[in-house]
Structure formats: structure tokens, C-alpha cells
Amino acid sequence: MTRVSLKSKIMEKNDRLAEVNRAKFKDEGILCINMIGSPGSGKTTLLEAAFRQINDKYNCAVIEGDVKTDNDMRRIEKAGVRALQIQTDGSCHLNAGQIGNMLSRLPISSIDLLIIENVGNLICPVSYDLGEEYRMIVVSVTEGEDKPLKYPSAFMSADMTIITKIDLAPYVDVGPEKLIANALSINPNLKIVSTSAKTGEGMDRFLKLLMNPEGVFDAKRSG
Amino acid sequence: MTRVSLKSKIMEKNDRLAEVNRAKFKDEGILCINMIGSPGSGKTTLLEAAFRQINDKYNCAVIEGDVKTDNDMRRIEKAGVRALQIQTDGSCHLNAGQIGNMLSRLPISSIDLLIIENVGNLICPVSYDLGEEYRMIVVSVTEGEDKPLKYPSAFMSADMTIITKIDLAPYVDVGPEKLIANALSINPNLKIVSTSAKTGEGMDRFLKLLMNPEGVFDAKRSG
């Protein structure tokens, strides 16, 4: 067995299990979003800020992926939302089988929105379909404007990109405008919102997108 | 052939080639440092700032690893230092074979310091010995204080940790102190320096460490 065929087998198995997950999400009317971003890009903080606003209106749940610790799960629970933790113990991404196993531990018939916060990594999680309906790339303005160009697969595979920490833009030599332009040069169909969980800027637009990903959305113009 | 044994074979080959590189570095009197950090952690910016100060005193060279683009190579060349680019085209880490191939393109007998700037990823590059003498983890203060706890293998495997962007510490809810304490809780032998390439803070200490990694170093006390 060659390396390539082994990799193909792993990916085939993942894709098969992803379809099982996707069918389950569809049957149960669950909106599932796979969140991918670098370590420290602000994924959990963004969710905490979002849940504070929508917690009483929707049944939300989060599956957290981390190499180690259940810090993020505990943060989400503190924000009043049910969360489960997958500790990958060295592995650099979540796979569809892990998500399938977690679904049996969730009251899925009552869930409206399921967020999967992937392992902090802008490369490896991109190859693994988890059965999500939408894929979201989270990138902070402090990471620099060239990230879409340097990690194009992530942005190509995504439906939406959330730029975080824009309150820090004045202190770094990076404007969100260039980051947005670079992301759109990789994937013109991306819906993009710039946010600051700290000041609240852009959070309304983020929530609008989260609640209605296919809705009319002029993020390209107003960033 | 099982998945495990295939992985073992890949790692064995890498380790063998890493030893070849290491012997070459030793023979030629080259200090080789493998720099690992998340996308946007500030690895290239740190190098640019360092080279501005040591460029005329030492023969430096950089091997850049990126999924796509040669942006970082061009930035390093602009800073007056010879740089080669490895584009991994999807792969999430550099391996020892790639480094060995690059060495034939460098005038290694005249090089004092060789920096390998790995692909932006705090997980996968950790497993791949490149033959470096020292391993450096770069983490920005904006990534949050818990990164050593969430990505412990990186910090366990390293000799030094450079905290970047400390000029942004007043604007985020993260002090470098907690980040340092968490890193030392994972690996008490780490030499740690806090830096800002923008203000120049800590750059002298960083250069001192770079030039004399085994030297007496009181970073633990003064961060």
C-alpha cells in the first residue's frame, strides 16, 4: 500500500462519515458551521460575544476541538451554551468520525445552531469535511493582511470569513481593507464581516450572517 | 502495512536526514535555529528587526517555509539577508529532506547563523526534527496567555520562546507575565524573551540569546 492510497482511504472514510453527519443535520434542521482559524485568532471570544446576544433566542451548542485542555469548552459553558470537548491529543484537525461520536451526546432534535470550533490550525483542518453546512475562516487583523494569500486553501474552501480584533487595527500596520481584498482575490464568493468582540463593532452583522448565511449580504462593500 | 508503521517509516527517514543536516551544521560551524509559530505570530517581522542590527556582523541566511507565496523570502532579502523559499503547496510542515536539498544551494561554509522559518503552524512542525541545534517557539501576546497549555508539545520540544508584539499588551486582556508562567509550567528550561519589533523593546535581549543560546540568561526573572 502506497502513501497516497492510504491517504485516499482515510479521506474517503472521512467523507463518507461527513455525509452521515450532514444528513443528520439536515433531518434535524440544525445549522452546522465549521470554524477554522489559527491559534489565538479569537474563535472562542467571538462565540462568547455572539452567545451573549442570541442565547435566549436560539438553542445553540458547540463542539470544541483542541490538542489539549478543555479551557474553551468551559468558556462556552460559562457563556450559557452547551459545549462538548474533543481533545485530539496531538492531532492537528478534527475528523467527521469524531463529530459523529459527539452527536450521540447532544440533544440534537432541540438544537438550532451547532458550531464546531476546530483545532487552531489554518492548514490541516481544511481537508476534513465534517458534514458542516457552512465553513467559516476566522482571522485576526493582528495576523497580517497576507494570510489569505499564504493559506489560500482555507479561504478557497470557506463560505464566510470573520475578521476579528479590528479594535487593534490602529496599533498594527494592517488595515482590514487589504485583508478583505486579499481574501476576495482568493475567493470572490466569501461573505466577510469585520468584528471586535471587545468593542462590539460588527457583531450585529456577524449575528445577521450567522442566523441567515444565505441572506442578502453586502459585506463586500462595507467590510 | 498499517497506518502506524507507515508513519514510523516517514519519521525514521526524517530523523535520519535530520542527523545528516545536523552533522553538516556542526562541521561547518553553523548555528541553526528552527523557528515555529502560528500564522501571523510575527516570525518574519522579528527576523527583519534582528537582521537590521546584526547583518553587518554575521553571515546570516534564512530558509523560509510557506504553503504558498514567497512573500517572506522577499521580505528577508529586503532586510539584506540571503533567503531561500520552500513552498510546501499544502503540506503543513517542513521536513529534513527539504532542508538538506536547500543546503546545496547555500554557501554553507561562510554562514554563521541559519534560521529556518517553518510553516505557520503550532502543531505539525513540532514532530519533524530538521537537524537544528535549537528550536524556537514564537508566540504573540495577542494570541492569548493559554497557548502553551493548549499546544504543549511545541513548548515542550523547544529551547527558547520569543513572545512578540508586546507593544499590543496594553490593548488586549493578556499580560506577557501569564504567558511566560504558562510556558514555564510546560517546560521549565525554556529561555524566554518578550519583544516588540515595532518599538524595539526586548530586541537586545533577543539578539543576545540568538548569538549565545547557551549563555547565562536571566530571562525567567525579567521576561
Short mmCIF file of C-alpha atoms in Angstrom, two decimals:
data_model
loop_
_atom_site.label_atom_id
_atom_site.label_comp_id
_atom_site.label_asym_id
_atom_site.label_seq_id
_atom_site.Cartn_x
_atom_site.Cartn_y
_atom_site.Cartn_z
CA MET A 1 0.00 0.00 0.00
CA THR A 2 1.46 3.33 -1.01
CA ARG A 3 1.29 6.53 0.99
CA VAL A 4 -1.10 8.10 -1.50
CA SER A 5 -3.58 5.26 -1.42
CA LEU A 6 -3.55 5.20 2.38
CA LYS A 7 -4.27 8.92 2.44
CA SER A 8 -7.07 8.40 -0.08
CA LYS A 9 -8.59 5.71 2.11
CA ILE A 10 -8.52 7.98 5.17
CA MET A 11 -10.11 10.84 3.22
CA GLU A 12 -12.74 8.54 1.68
CA LYS A 13 -13.72 7.26 5.09
CA ASN A 14 -13.89 10.82 6.42
CA ASP A 15 -16.03 11.97 3.50
CA ARG A 16 -18.40 9.04 3.99
CA LEU A 17 -18.84 9.84 7.69
CA ALA A 18 -19.21 13.55 6.85
CA GLU A 19 -22.19 12.69 4.63
CA VAL A 20 -23.76 10.79 7.51
CA ASN A 21 -23.34 13.85 9.73
CA ARG A 22 -24.68 16.17 7.03
CA ALA A 23 -27.79 14.05 6.56
CA LYS A 24 -28.38 14.10 10.31
CA PHE A 25 -28.03 17.89 10.47
CA LYS A 26 -30.48 18.24 7.59
CA ASP A 27 -33.02 15.81 9.10
CA GLU A 28 -32.91 17.62 12.42
CA GLY A 29 -32.94 21.12 10.94
CA ILE A 30 -29.60 22.01 12.51
CA LEU A 31 -27.45 24.76 11.05
CA CYS A 32 -23.89 23.45 11.45
CA ILE A 33 -20.85 25.71 10.98
CA ASN A 34 -17.22 24.54 10.98
CA MET A 35 -14.99 27.32 12.35
CA ILE A 36 -11.35 27.20 11.29
CA GLY A 37 -8.57 29.61 12.30
CA SER A 38 -5.06 29.94 13.68
CA PRO A 39 -4.32 29.53 17.37
CA GLY A 40 -5.33 32.75 19.09
CA SER A 41 -7.32 34.11 16.15
CA GLY A 42 -10.21 34.79 18.53
CA LYS A 43 -12.64 31.99 17.68
CA THR A 44 -13.82 31.34 21.24
CA THR A 45 -14.01 35.02 22.15
CA LEU A 46 -16.16 35.66 19.08
CA LEU A 47 -18.52 32.86 20.12
CA GLU A 48 -18.73 34.12 23.70
CA ALA A 49 -19.72 37.58 22.44
CA ALA A 50 -22.25 36.13 19.99
CA PHE A 51 -23.90 33.83 22.50
CA ARG A 52 -24.42 36.66 24.96
CA GLN A 53 -26.80 38.12 22.36
CA ILE A 54 -28.57 35.08 20.89
CA ASN A 55 -28.53 32.64 23.78
CA ASP A 56 -32.13 33.30 24.78
CA LYS A 57 -33.49 33.14 21.23
CA TYR A 58 -31.84 30.00 19.83
CA ASN A 59 -30.76 26.60 21.06
CA CYS A 60 -27.04 26.62 20.44
CA ALA A 61 -24.34 24.03 21.04
CA VAL A 62 -20.60 23.92 20.47
CA ILE A 63 -18.19 21.07 19.82
CA GLU A 64 -14.70 22.25 20.76
CA GLY A 65 -11.57 20.76 19.22
CA ASP A 66 -8.24 21.26 20.96
CA VAL A 67 -4.96 19.41 21.15
CA LYS A 68 -5.07 19.72 24.93
CA THR A 69 -7.19 21.27 27.71
CA ASP A 70 -10.91 21.86 27.93
CA ASN A 71 -10.44 25.60 28.51
CA ASP A 72 -12.59 26.58 25.54
CA MET A 73 -15.42 24.24 26.48
CA ARG A 74 -15.51 25.79 29.93
CA ARG A 75 -15.54 29.30 28.48
CA ILE A 76 -18.50 28.43 26.24
CA GLU A 77 -20.38 26.82 29.13
CA LYS A 78 -19.85 29.98 31.15
CA ALA A 79 -21.49 31.88 28.29
CA GLY A 80 -24.55 29.70 28.94
CA VAL A 81 -24.20 27.36 25.99
CA ARG A 82 -23.89 23.60 25.96
CA ALA A 83 -20.39 22.54 24.88
CA LEU A 84 -18.52 19.28 24.36
CA GLN A 85 -14.76 18.97 24.15
CA ILE A 86 -12.74 16.77 21.81
CA GLN A 87 -9.11 16.59 22.89
CA THR A 88 -7.16 15.40 19.87
CA ASP A 89 -4.02 14.75 21.91
CA GLY A 90 -1.57 15.78 19.20
CA SER A 91 -3.71 15.51 16.10
CA CYS A 92 -3.92 18.72 14.11
CA HIS A 93 -7.55 18.61 12.98
CA LEU A 94 -10.98 17.21 13.75
CA ASN A 95 -12.45 14.46 11.60
CA ALA A 96 -16.02 13.55 10.72
CA GLY A 97 -15.97 10.39 12.84
CA GLN A 98 -15.19 12.37 15.98
CA ILE A 99 -18.10 14.71 15.27
CA GLY A 100 -20.43 11.76 14.63
CA ASN A 101 -19.50 10.28 18.01
CA MET A 102 -20.21 13.58 19.76
CA LEU A 103 -23.67 13.92 18.16
CA SER A 104 -24.93 10.98 20.20
CA ARG A 105 -24.15 13.02 23.33
CA LEU A 106 -26.17 16.04 22.21
CA PRO A 107 -29.98 16.52 22.27
CA ILE A 108 -29.82 17.16 18.55
CA SER A 109 -33.53 17.34 17.93
CA SER A 110 -33.67 20.52 20.01
CA ILE A 111 -30.57 22.24 18.60
CA ASP A 112 -30.86 25.12 16.12
CA LEU A 113 -27.22 26.08 15.69
CA LEU A 114 -24.22 23.80 16.12
CA ILE A 115 -20.79 25.40 15.95
CA ILE A 116 -17.74 23.17 15.57
CA GLU A 117 -14.69 25.11 16.72
CA ASN A 118 -11.85 23.24 15.02
CA VAL A 119 -8.29 22.81 16.32
CA GLY A 120 -6.28 26.05 15.96
CA ASN A 121 -4.64 25.47 12.60
CA LEU A 122 -5.10 27.20 9.26
CA ILE A 123 -3.89 24.24 7.18
CA CYS A 124 -4.81 20.69 8.19
CA PRO A 125 -8.50 21.08 9.19
CA VAL A 126 -9.22 22.42 5.70
CA SER A 127 -9.01 18.94 4.12
CA TYR A 128 -11.51 17.35 6.50
CA ASP A 129 -15.19 17.80 5.70
CA LEU A 130 -17.09 17.41 8.96
CA GLY A 131 -20.53 17.44 7.33
CA GLU A 132 -20.99 21.15 8.05
CA GLU A 133 -23.35 23.25 6.00
CA TYR A 134 -21.06 26.27 6.12
CA ARG A 135 -17.38 26.77 6.71
CA MET A 136 -16.09 29.89 8.44
CA ILE A 137 -12.50 31.10 8.49
CA VAL A 138 -11.60 33.29 11.46
CA VAL A 139 -8.57 35.54 11.03
CA SER A 140 -7.48 38.38 13.31
CA VAL A 141 -6.28 41.68 11.95
CA THR A 142 -3.09 41.22 14.01
CA GLU A 143 -2.11 38.20 11.91
CA GLY A 144 -1.38 40.44 8.93
CA GLU A 145 -3.05 41.20 5.65
CA ASP A 146 -1.33 38.46 3.61
CA LYS A 147 -2.81 35.43 5.35
CA PRO A 148 -5.35 34.63 2.59
CA LEU A 149 -2.50 34.61 0.05
CA LYS A 150 -0.28 32.40 2.23
CA TYR A 151 -3.03 29.96 3.26
CA PRO A 152 -5.27 30.03 0.18
CA SER A 153 -6.91 26.60 0.60
CA ALA A 154 -8.59 27.68 3.82
CA PHE A 155 -10.14 30.74 2.22
CA MET A 156 -10.99 28.91 -1.01
CA SER A 157 -12.88 26.21 0.88
CA ALA A 158 -14.90 28.64 3.02
CA ASP A 159 -18.28 30.30 2.73
CA MET A 160 -17.53 33.13 5.13
CA THR A 161 -14.57 34.88 6.72
CA ILE A 162 -14.77 36.70 10.01
CA ILE A 163 -12.03 39.22 10.70
CA THR A 164 -11.54 39.64 14.44
CA LYS A 165 -9.82 42.13 16.78
CA ILE A 166 -10.38 45.13 14.49
CA ASP A 167 -10.11 47.32 17.58
CA LEU A 168 -6.36 46.57 17.30
CA ALA A 169 -6.14 47.77 13.68
CA PRO A 170 -4.95 51.27 14.66
CA TYR A 171 -1.99 49.73 16.53
CA VAL A 172 -0.78 47.40 13.80
CA ASP A 173 0.27 48.29 10.28
CA VAL A 174 -2.64 46.32 8.88
CA GLY A 175 -5.99 47.66 7.72
CA PRO A 176 -8.90 45.24 7.43
CA GLU A 177 -9.43 46.60 3.89
CA LYS A 178 -6.33 44.89 2.49
CA LEU A 179 -7.11 41.68 4.36
CA ILE A 180 -10.61 41.74 2.85
CA ALA A 181 -9.27 42.46 -0.65
CA ASN A 182 -6.78 39.59 -0.37
CA ALA A 183 -9.47 37.18 0.88
CA LEU A 184 -11.76 38.14 -2.01
CA SER A 185 -8.92 37.74 -4.51
CA ILE A 186 -8.69 34.10 -3.38
CA ASN A 187 -12.45 33.52 -3.17
CA PRO A 188 -14.79 36.19 -4.58
CA ASN A 189 -17.82 34.43 -3.09
CA LEU A 190 -16.74 34.85 0.52
CA LYS A 191 -19.06 36.71 2.82
CA ILE A 192 -16.83 38.79 5.07
CA VAL A 193 -17.51 40.61 8.31
CA SER A 194 -15.04 42.61 10.38
CA THR A 195 -15.62 42.37 14.11
CA SER A 196 -14.36 43.32 17.52
CA ALA A 197 -15.71 41.17 20.31
CA LYS A 198 -14.25 43.76 22.69
CA THR A 199 -15.97 46.92 21.41
CA GLY A 200 -18.93 45.10 19.83
CA GLU A 201 -18.19 46.60 16.42
CA GLY A 202 -19.52 44.41 13.62
CA MET A 203 -21.19 41.95 15.99
CA ASP A 204 -24.68 42.74 14.66
CA ARG A 205 -23.53 41.99 11.14
CA PHE A 206 -21.83 38.81 12.34
CA LEU A 207 -25.02 37.63 14.03
CA LYS A 208 -27.07 38.51 10.97
CA LEU A 209 -24.77 36.36 8.89
CA LEU A 210 -24.82 33.53 11.43
CA MET A 211 -28.61 33.50 11.55
CA ASN A 212 -29.07 33.78 7.79
CA PRO A 213 -25.92 32.69 5.91
CA GLU A 214 -27.68 32.73 2.54
CA GLY A 215 -29.35 36.08 3.10
CA VAL A 216 -28.75 39.25 1.11
CA PHE A 217 -25.49 40.47 2.45
CA ASP A 218 -23.45 43.46 1.38
CA ALA A 219 -20.36 42.73 3.44
CA LYS A 220 -18.10 43.12 0.44
CA ARG A 221 -18.95 46.77 0.25
CA SER A 222 -18.95 47.68 3.89
CA GLY A 223 -16.47 45.15 5.28
CA MET B 1 1.24 -2.08 6.21
CA THR B 2 -0.67 -0.32 8.96
CA ARG B 3 -1.06 3.40 9.36
CA VAL B 4 1.22 3.44 12.39
CA SER B 5 4.09 1.65 10.69
CA LEU B 6 3.86 3.93 7.67
CA LYS B 7 4.04 6.93 9.95
CA SER B 8 7.02 5.37 11.73
CA LYS B 9 8.78 4.90 8.42
CA ILE B 10 8.24 8.53 7.44
CA MET B 11 9.51 9.72 10.82
CA GLU B 12 12.51 7.38 10.73
CA LYS B 13 13.51 8.69 7.33
CA ASN B 14 13.08 12.25 8.52
CA ASP B 15 15.18 11.61 11.62
CA ARG B 16 17.94 10.02 9.54
CA LEU B 17 18.06 13.00 7.20
CA ALA B 18 17.94 15.38 10.17
CA GLU B 19 21.10 13.77 11.52
CA VAL B 20 22.81 14.34 8.16
CA ASN B 21 21.83 18.02 8.34
CA ARG B 22 22.95 18.29 11.96
CA ALA B 23 26.37 16.82 11.14
CA LYS B 24 26.74 19.29 8.29
CA PHE B 25 25.83 22.24 10.53
CA LYS B 26 28.36 21.05 13.09
CA ASP B 27 31.13 20.52 10.53
CA GLU B 28 30.59 23.96 9.09
CA GLY B 29 30.19 25.73 12.41
CA ILE B 30 26.68 26.90 11.59
CA LEU B 31 24.23 27.79 14.33
CA CYS B 32 20.88 26.53 13.04
CA ILE B 33 17.59 27.53 14.63
CA ASN B 34 14.17 26.12 13.72
CA MET B 35 11.51 28.79 14.27
CA ILE B 36 7.97 27.52 14.84
CA GLY B 37 4.84 29.59 15.41
CA SER B 38 1.25 30.20 14.36
CA PRO B 39 0.37 32.09 11.18
CA GLY B 40 0.83 35.78 11.90
CA SER B 41 2.74 35.29 15.15
CA GLY B 42 5.39 37.71 13.87
CA LYS B 43 8.24 35.38 12.91
CA THR B 44 9.32 37.25 9.79
CA THR B 45 8.93 40.68 11.38
CA LEU B 46 11.11 39.55 14.30
CA LEU B 47 13.80 38.40 11.86
CA GLU B 48 13.65 41.63 9.87
CA ALA B 49 14.18 43.64 13.05
CA ALA B 50 17.02 41.37 14.18
CA PHE B 51 18.86 41.40 10.88
CA ARG B 52 18.82 45.19 10.76
CA GLN B 53 21.09 45.04 13.82
CA ILE B 54 23.35 42.05 13.15
CA ASN B 55 23.52 41.96 9.38
CA ASP B 56 26.94 43.61 9.18
CA LYS B 57 28.50 41.46 11.92
CA TYR B 58 27.38 37.95 10.98
CA ASN B 59 26.73 35.95 7.84
CA CYS B 60 23.09 35.02 8.15
CA ALA B 61 20.77 33.03 5.92
CA VAL B 62 17.12 32.05 6.13
CA ILE B 63 15.18 29.12 4.72
CA GLU B 64 11.52 30.11 4.53
CA GLY B 65 8.72 27.56 4.64
CA ASP B 66 5.28 28.55 3.42
CA VAL B 67 2.28 26.78 1.97
CA LYS B 68 2.15 29.40 -0.79
CA THR B 69 3.88 32.64 -1.88
CA ASP B 70 7.47 33.75 -1.50
CA ASN B 71 6.44 36.93 0.35
CA ASP B 72 8.56 36.12 3.38
CA MET B 73 11.66 35.32 1.34
CA ARG B 74 11.37 38.68 -0.36
CA ARG B 75 10.94 40.46 2.96
CA ILE B 76 14.10 38.82 4.32
CA GLU B 77 16.06 39.65 1.16
CA LYS B 78 14.96 43.27 1.52
CA ALA B 79 16.47 43.18 5.02
CA GLY B 80 19.76 42.34 3.31
CA VAL B 81 19.91 38.65 4.15
CA ARG B 82 20.14 35.70 1.81
CA ALA B 83 16.89 33.71 1.79
CA LEU B 84 15.54 30.63 0.06
CA GLN B 85 11.88 29.70 -0.14
CA ILE B 86 10.31 26.28 0.21
CA GLN B 87 6.69 26.29 -0.94
CA THR B 88 5.09 23.21 0.56
CA ASP B 89 1.97 23.54 -1.60
CA GLY B 90 -0.44 22.30 1.01
CA SER B 91 1.87 20.46 3.38
CA CYS B 92 1.70 21.71 6.95
CA HIS B 93 5.37 21.44 7.97
CA LEU B 94 8.93 21.34 6.66
CA ASN B 95 10.88 18.10 6.70
CA ALA B 96 14.59 17.35 6.99
CA GLY B 97 14.89 16.23 3.37
CA GLN B 98 13.67 19.61 2.11
CA ILE B 99 16.24 21.38 4.28
CA GLY B 100 19.02 19.08 3.05
CA ASN B 101 18.12 19.91 -0.55
CA MET B 102 18.28 23.62 0.18
CA LEU B 103 21.71 23.38 1.83
CA SER B 104 23.28 22.58 -1.54
CA ARG B 105 22.06 25.98 -2.73
CA LEU B 106 23.67 27.90 0.13
CA PRO B 107 27.36 28.85 0.58
CA ILE B 108 27.29 26.99 3.87
CA SER B 109 30.97 27.29 4.65
CA SER B 110 30.54 31.06 5.03
CA ILE B 111 27.30 31.05 7.03
CA ASP B 112 27.30 31.74 10.78
CA LEU B 113 23.58 31.68 11.52
CA LEU B 114 20.92 29.76 9.61
CA ILE B 115 17.32 30.38 10.55
CA ILE B 116 14.64 28.01 9.32
CA GLU B 117 11.30 29.77 9.48
CA ASN B 118 8.85 26.89 9.46
CA VAL B 119 5.33 26.85 8.02
CA GLY B 120 2.90 28.82 10.21
CA ASN B 121 1.52 26.05 12.39
CA LEU B 122 1.90 25.35 16.09
CA ILE B 123 1.23 21.60 15.82
CA CYS B 124 2.60 19.64 12.85
CA PRO B 125 6.14 21.09 12.52
CA VAL B 126 6.83 20.03 16.11
CA SER B 127 7.20 16.35 15.15
CA TYR B 128 9.79 16.98 12.43
CA ASP B 129 13.40 17.35 13.52
CA LEU B 130 15.17 19.38 10.82
CA GLY B 131 18.63 18.87 12.30
CA GLU B 132 18.51 22.23 14.07
CA GLU B 133 20.65 22.89 17.12
CA TYR B 134 17.95 24.96 18.79
CA ARG B 135 14.22 25.18 18.46
CA MET B 136 12.41 28.47 18.98
CA ILE B 137 8.68 28.92 19.52
CA VAL B 138 7.33 32.33 18.52
CA VAL B 139 4.04 33.36 20.10
CA SER B 140 2.43 36.79 20.04
CA VAL B 141 0.83 38.32 23.09
CA THR B 142 -2.36 38.79 21.05
CA GLU B 143 -2.78 35.00 20.75
CA GLY B 144 -3.66 34.78 24.43
CA GLU B 145 -1.96 33.55 27.54
CA ASP B 146 -3.17 29.93 27.33
CA LYS B 147 -1.35 28.90 24.15
CA PRO B 148 1.41 26.92 25.94
CA LEU B 149 -1.28 24.91 27.74
CA LYS B 150 -3.27 24.25 24.57
CA TYR B 151 -0.25 23.42 22.38
CA PRO B 152 2.13 21.88 24.94
CA SER B 153 4.21 19.75 22.55
CA ALA B 154 5.55 22.83 20.81
CA PHE B 155 6.71 24.39 24.06
CA MET B 156 7.99 21.07 25.47
CA SER B 157 10.15 20.48 22.42
CA ALA B 158 11.67 23.96 22.37
CA ASP B 159 14.80 25.56 23.81
CA MET B 160 13.52 29.11 23.67
CA THR B 161 10.28 31.02 23.36
CA ILE B 162 10.05 34.51 21.93
CA ILE B 163 6.95 36.47 22.83
CA THR B 164 6.19 39.06 20.15
CA LYS B 165 4.03 42.18 19.80
CA ILE B 166 4.27 43.15 23.47
CA ASP B 167 3.52 46.73 22.41
CA LEU B 168 -0.06 45.43 21.98
CA ALA B 169 -0.27 44.05 25.53
CA PRO B 170 -2.00 47.19 26.89
CA TYR B 171 -4.79 46.75 24.34
CA VAL B 172 -5.52 43.08 24.95
CA ASP B 173 -6.50 41.39 28.17
CA VAL B 174 -3.26 39.43 28.21
CA GLY B 175 -0.09 40.23 30.10
CA PRO B 176 3.14 38.61 28.97
CA GLU B 177 3.65 37.51 32.59
CA LYS B 178 0.89 34.89 32.46
CA LEU B 179 2.04 33.70 29.06
CA ILE B 180 5.57 33.30 30.46
CA ALA B 181 4.31 31.48 33.56
CA ASN B 182 2.25 29.09 31.42
CA ALA B 183 5.18 28.40 29.10
CA LEU B 184 7.47 27.67 32.06
CA SER B 185 4.83 25.39 33.60
CA ILE B 186 5.08 23.26 30.44
CA ASN B 187 8.87 23.50 30.12
CA PRO B 188 10.86 25.00 33.00
CA ASN B 189 14.05 25.02 30.88
CA LEU B 190 12.73 27.46 28.29
CA LYS B 191 14.64 30.65 27.77
CA ILE B 192 12.02 33.32 27.21
CA VAL B 193 12.27 36.84 25.85
CA SER B 194 9.44 39.32 25.35
CA THR B 195 9.86 41.56 22.33
CA SER B 196 8.30 44.23 20.20
CA ALA B 197 9.82 44.52 16.75
CA LYS B 198 7.88 47.76 16.42
CA THR B 199 9.18 49.63 19.48
CA GLY B 200 12.45 47.70 19.73
CA GLU B 201 11.65 46.59 23.28
CA GLY B 202 13.45 43.36 24.18
CA MET B 203 15.33 43.20 20.88
CA ASP B 204 18.72 43.47 22.59
CA ARG B 205 17.87 40.53 24.80
CA PHE B 206 16.60 38.59 21.82
CA LEU B 207 19.84 39.20 19.90
CA LYS B 208 21.89 38.27 22.96
CA LEU B 209 20.03 34.96 23.12
CA LEU B 210 20.36 34.40 19.39
CA MET B 211 24.11 34.98 19.47
CA ASN B 212 24.70 32.93 22.59
CA PRO B 213 21.87 30.46 23.21
CA GLU B 214 23.76 28.66 25.96
CA GLY B 215 24.86 31.84 27.71
CA VAL B 216 23.92 32.92 31.20
CA PHE B 217 20.45 34.22 30.77
CA ASP B 218 18.07 35.56 33.35
CA ALA B 219 15.01 35.81 31.13
CA LYS B 220 12.91 33.91 33.60
CA ARG B 221 13.22 36.72 36.08
CA SER B 222 12.91 39.69 33.79
CA GLY B 223 10.78 38.26 30.98
#
